[in-house]
PDB file of C-alpha atoms in Angstrom:
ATOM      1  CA  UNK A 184      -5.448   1.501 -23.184  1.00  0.00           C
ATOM      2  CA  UNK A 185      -5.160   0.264 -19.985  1.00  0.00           C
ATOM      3  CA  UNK A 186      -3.125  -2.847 -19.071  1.00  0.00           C
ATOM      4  CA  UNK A 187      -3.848  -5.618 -16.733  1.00  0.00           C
ATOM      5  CA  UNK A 188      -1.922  -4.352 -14.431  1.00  0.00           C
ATOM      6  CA  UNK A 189      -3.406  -1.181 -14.113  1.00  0.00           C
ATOM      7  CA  UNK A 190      -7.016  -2.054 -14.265  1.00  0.00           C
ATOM      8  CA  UNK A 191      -6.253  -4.964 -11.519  1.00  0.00           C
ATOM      9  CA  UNK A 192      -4.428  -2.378  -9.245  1.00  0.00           C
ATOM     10  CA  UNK A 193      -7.475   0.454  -9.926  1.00  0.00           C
ATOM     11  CA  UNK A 194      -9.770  -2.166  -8.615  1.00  0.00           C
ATOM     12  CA  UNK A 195      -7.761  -2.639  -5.772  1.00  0.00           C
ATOM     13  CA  UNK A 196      -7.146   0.888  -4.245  1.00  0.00           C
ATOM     14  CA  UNK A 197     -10.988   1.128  -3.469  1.00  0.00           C
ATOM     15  CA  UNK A 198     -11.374  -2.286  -2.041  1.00  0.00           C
ATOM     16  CA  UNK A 199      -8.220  -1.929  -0.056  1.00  0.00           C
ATOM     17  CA  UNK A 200      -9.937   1.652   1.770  1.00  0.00           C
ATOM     18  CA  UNK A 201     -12.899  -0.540   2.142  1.00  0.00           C
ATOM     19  CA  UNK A 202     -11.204  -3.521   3.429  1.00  0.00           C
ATOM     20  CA  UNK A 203     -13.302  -5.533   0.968  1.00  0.00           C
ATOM     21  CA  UNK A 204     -10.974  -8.833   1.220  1.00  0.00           C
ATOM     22  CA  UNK A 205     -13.814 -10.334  -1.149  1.00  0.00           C
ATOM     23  CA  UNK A 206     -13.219  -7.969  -3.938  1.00  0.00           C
ATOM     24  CA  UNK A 207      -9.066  -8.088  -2.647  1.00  0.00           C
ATOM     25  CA  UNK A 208      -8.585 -12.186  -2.858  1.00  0.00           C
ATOM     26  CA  UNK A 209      -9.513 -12.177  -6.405  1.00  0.00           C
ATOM     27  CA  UNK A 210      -6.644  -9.754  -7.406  1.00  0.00           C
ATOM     28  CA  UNK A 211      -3.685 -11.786  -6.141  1.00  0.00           C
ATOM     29  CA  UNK A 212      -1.910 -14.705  -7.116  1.00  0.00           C
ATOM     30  CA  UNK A 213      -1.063 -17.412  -4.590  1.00  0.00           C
ATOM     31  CA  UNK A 214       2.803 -16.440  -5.061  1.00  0.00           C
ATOM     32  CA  UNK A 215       1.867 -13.089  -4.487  1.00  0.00           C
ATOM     33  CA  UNK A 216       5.076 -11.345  -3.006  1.00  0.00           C
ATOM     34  CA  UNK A 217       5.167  -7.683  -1.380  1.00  0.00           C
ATOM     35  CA  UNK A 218       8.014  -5.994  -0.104  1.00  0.00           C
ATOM     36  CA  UNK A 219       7.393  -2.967   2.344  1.00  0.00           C
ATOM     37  CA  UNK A 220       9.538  -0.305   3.289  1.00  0.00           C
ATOM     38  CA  UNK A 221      11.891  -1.438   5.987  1.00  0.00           C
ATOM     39  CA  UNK A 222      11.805   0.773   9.231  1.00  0.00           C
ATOM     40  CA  UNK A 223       8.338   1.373   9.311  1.00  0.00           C
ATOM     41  CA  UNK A 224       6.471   1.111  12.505  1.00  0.00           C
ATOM     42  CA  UNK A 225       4.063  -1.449  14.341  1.00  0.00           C
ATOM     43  CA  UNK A 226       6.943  -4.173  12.131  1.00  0.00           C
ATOM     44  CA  UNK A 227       5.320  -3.342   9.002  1.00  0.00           C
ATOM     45  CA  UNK A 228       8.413  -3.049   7.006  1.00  0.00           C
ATOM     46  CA  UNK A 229       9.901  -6.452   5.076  1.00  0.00           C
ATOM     47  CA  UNK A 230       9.196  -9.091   3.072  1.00  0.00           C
ATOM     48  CA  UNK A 231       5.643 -10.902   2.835  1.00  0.00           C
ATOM     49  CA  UNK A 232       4.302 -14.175   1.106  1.00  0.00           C
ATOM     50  CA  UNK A 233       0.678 -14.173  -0.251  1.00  0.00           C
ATOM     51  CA  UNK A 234      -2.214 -12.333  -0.083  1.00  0.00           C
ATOM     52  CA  UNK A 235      -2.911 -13.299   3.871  1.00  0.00           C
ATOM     53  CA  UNK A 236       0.577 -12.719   5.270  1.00  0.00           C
ATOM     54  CA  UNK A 237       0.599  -9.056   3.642  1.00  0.00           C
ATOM     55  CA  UNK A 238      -3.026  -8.302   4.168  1.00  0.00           C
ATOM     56  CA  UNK A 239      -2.741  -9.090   8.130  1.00  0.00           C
ATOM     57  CA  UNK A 240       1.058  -8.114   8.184  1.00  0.00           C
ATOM     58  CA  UNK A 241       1.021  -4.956   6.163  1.00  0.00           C
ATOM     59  CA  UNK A 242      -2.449  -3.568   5.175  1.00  0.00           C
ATOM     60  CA  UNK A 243      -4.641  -4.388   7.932  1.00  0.00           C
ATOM     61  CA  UNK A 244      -2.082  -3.233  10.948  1.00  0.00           C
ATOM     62  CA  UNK A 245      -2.186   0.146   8.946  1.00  0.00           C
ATOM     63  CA  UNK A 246      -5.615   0.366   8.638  1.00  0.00           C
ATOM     64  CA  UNK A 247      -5.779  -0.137  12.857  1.00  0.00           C
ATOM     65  CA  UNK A 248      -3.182   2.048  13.877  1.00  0.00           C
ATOM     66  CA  UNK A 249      -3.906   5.133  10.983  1.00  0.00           C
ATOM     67  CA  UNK A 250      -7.220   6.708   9.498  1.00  0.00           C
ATOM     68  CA  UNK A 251      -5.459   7.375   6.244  1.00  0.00           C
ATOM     69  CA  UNK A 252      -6.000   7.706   2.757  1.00  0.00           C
ATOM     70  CA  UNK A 253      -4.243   6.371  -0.407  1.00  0.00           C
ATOM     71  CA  UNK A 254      -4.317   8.993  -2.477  1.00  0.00           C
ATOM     72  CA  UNK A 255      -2.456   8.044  -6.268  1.00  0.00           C
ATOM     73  CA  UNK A 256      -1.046  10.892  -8.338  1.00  0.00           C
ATOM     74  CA  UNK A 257       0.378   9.575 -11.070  1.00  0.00           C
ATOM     75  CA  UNK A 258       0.323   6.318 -13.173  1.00  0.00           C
ATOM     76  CA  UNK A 259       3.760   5.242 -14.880  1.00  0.00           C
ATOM     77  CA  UNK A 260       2.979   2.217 -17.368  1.00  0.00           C
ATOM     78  CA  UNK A 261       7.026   0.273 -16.991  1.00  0.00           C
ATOM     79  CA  UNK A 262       6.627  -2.525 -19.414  1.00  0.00           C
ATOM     80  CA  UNK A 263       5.906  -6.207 -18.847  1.00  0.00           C
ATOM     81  CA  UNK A 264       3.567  -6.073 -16.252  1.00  0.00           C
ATOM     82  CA  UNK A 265       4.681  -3.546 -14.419  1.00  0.00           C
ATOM     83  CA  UNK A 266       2.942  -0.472 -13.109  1.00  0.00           C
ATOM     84  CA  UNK A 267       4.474   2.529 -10.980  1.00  0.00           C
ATOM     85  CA  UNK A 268       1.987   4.396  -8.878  1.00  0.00           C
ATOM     86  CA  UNK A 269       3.352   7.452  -7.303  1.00  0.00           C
ATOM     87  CA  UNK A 270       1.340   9.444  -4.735  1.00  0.00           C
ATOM     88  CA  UNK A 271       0.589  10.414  -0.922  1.00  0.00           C
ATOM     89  CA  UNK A 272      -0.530   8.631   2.079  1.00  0.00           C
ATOM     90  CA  UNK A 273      -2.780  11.173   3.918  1.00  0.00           C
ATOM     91  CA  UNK A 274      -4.368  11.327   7.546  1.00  0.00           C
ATOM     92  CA  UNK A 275      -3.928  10.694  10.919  1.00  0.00           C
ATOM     93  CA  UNK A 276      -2.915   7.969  13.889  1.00  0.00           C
ATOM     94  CA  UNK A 277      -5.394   6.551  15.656  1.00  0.00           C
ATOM     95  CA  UNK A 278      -3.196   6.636  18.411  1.00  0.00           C
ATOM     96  CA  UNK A 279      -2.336  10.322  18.853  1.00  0.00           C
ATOM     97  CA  UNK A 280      -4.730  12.568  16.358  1.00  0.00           C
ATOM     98  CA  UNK A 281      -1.058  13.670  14.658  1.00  0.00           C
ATOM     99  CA  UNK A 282      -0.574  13.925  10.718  1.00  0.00           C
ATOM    100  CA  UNK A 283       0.631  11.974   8.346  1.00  0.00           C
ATOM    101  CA  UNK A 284       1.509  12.942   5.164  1.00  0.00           C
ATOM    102  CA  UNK A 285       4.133  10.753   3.502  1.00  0.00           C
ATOM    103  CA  UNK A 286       4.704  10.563  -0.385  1.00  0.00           C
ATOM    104  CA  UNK A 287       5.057   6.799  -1.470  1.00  0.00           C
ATOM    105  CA  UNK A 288       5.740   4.863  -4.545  1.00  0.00           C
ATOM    106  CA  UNK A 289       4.116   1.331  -5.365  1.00  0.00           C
ATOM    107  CA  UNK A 290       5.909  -0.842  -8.388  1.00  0.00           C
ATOM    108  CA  UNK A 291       2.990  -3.346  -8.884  1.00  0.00           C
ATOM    109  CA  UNK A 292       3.795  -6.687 -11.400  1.00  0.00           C
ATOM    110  CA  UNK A 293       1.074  -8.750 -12.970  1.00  0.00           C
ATOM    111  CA  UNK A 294       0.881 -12.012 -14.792  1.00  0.00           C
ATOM    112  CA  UNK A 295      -1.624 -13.181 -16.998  1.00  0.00           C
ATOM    113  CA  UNK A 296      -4.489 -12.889 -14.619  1.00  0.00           C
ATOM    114  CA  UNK A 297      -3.418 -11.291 -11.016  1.00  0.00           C
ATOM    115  CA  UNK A 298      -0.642  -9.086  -9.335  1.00  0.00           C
ATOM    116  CA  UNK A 299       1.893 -11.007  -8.550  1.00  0.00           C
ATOM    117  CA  UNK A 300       4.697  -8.204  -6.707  1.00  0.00           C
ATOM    118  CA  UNK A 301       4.189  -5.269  -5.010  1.00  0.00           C
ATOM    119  CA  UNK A 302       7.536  -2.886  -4.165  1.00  0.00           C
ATOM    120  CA  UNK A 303       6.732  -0.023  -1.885  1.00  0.00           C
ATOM    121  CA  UNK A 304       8.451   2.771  -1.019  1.00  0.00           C
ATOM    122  CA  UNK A 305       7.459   5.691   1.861  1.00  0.00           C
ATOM    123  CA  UNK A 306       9.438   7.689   4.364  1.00  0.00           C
ATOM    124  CA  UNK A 307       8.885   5.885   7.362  1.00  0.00           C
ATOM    125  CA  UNK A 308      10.202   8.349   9.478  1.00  0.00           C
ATOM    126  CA  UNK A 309       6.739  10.071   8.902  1.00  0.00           C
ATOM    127  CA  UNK A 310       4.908   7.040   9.744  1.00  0.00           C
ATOM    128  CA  UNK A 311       6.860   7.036  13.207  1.00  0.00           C
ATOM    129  CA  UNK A 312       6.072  11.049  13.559  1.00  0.00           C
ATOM    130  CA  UNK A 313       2.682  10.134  13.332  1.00  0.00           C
ATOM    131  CA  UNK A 314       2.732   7.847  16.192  1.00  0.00           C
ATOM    132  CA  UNK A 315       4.928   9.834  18.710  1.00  0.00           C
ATOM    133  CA  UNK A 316       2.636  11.422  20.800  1.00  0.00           C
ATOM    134  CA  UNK A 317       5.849  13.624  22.582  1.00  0.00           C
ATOM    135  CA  UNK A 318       6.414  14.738  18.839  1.00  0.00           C
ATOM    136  CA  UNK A 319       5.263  18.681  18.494  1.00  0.00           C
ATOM    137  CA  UNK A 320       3.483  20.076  15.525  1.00  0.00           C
TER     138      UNK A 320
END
């Protein structure tokens, strides 16, 4: 059986490709924290507070500099509320037409009614490939 976790973050993968932020709000708690990989470009890595600061901080400078997709592989089930999704970012910058193709990992934490943490995890050394139009293929 699925947890609430899992069926909250399955909801959001599709809404997130279709930037859907009224299907998105819903899934969050105010107190909703994320933490992205430090060292990615465009100052995506760090710390965020609530859905707003990560969706125009994190999700929607993404979405503007890269055509990508999020493409989850596997579904780990941790325990209290916690989910680990492990799979690939896929696609291209907007920017320069070059790959991407970067593994990730996303530790998701409900409560009793929305996702309260996200923990992500990517190389961002591919994320800056991507972007670096001097970079050779």
């Amino acid at each position: 059986m699925d947890t609430l976790c899992e069926q909250l973050v399955r909801r959001l993968y599709p809404a997130l490709a279709a930037g859907n932020l009224d299907a998105l709000r819903p899934l969050f708690a105010p107190s909703f924290e994320a933490h992205a990989t430090a060292g990615l470009p465009l100052s995506i890595g760090g710390s965020y507070t609530g859905f707003d600061a990560t969706w125009n901080g994190v999700w929607r400078v993404i979405g503007r500099a890269f055509n990508i997709r999020v493409e989850p592989e596997e579904w780990l089930d941790c325990g209290e509320g916690r989910l680990l999704v492990r799979g690939r970012y896929t696609g291209t910058s907007r920017a320069t037409g070059l790959p991407l193709d970067a593994a990730f990992a996303h530790l998701w934490t409900a409560g009793d009614k929305s996702l309260l943490s996200l923990w992500h995890l990517t190389d961002s050394a591919l994320w800056w490939r991507a972007l670096d139009s001097e970079e050779t293929t």
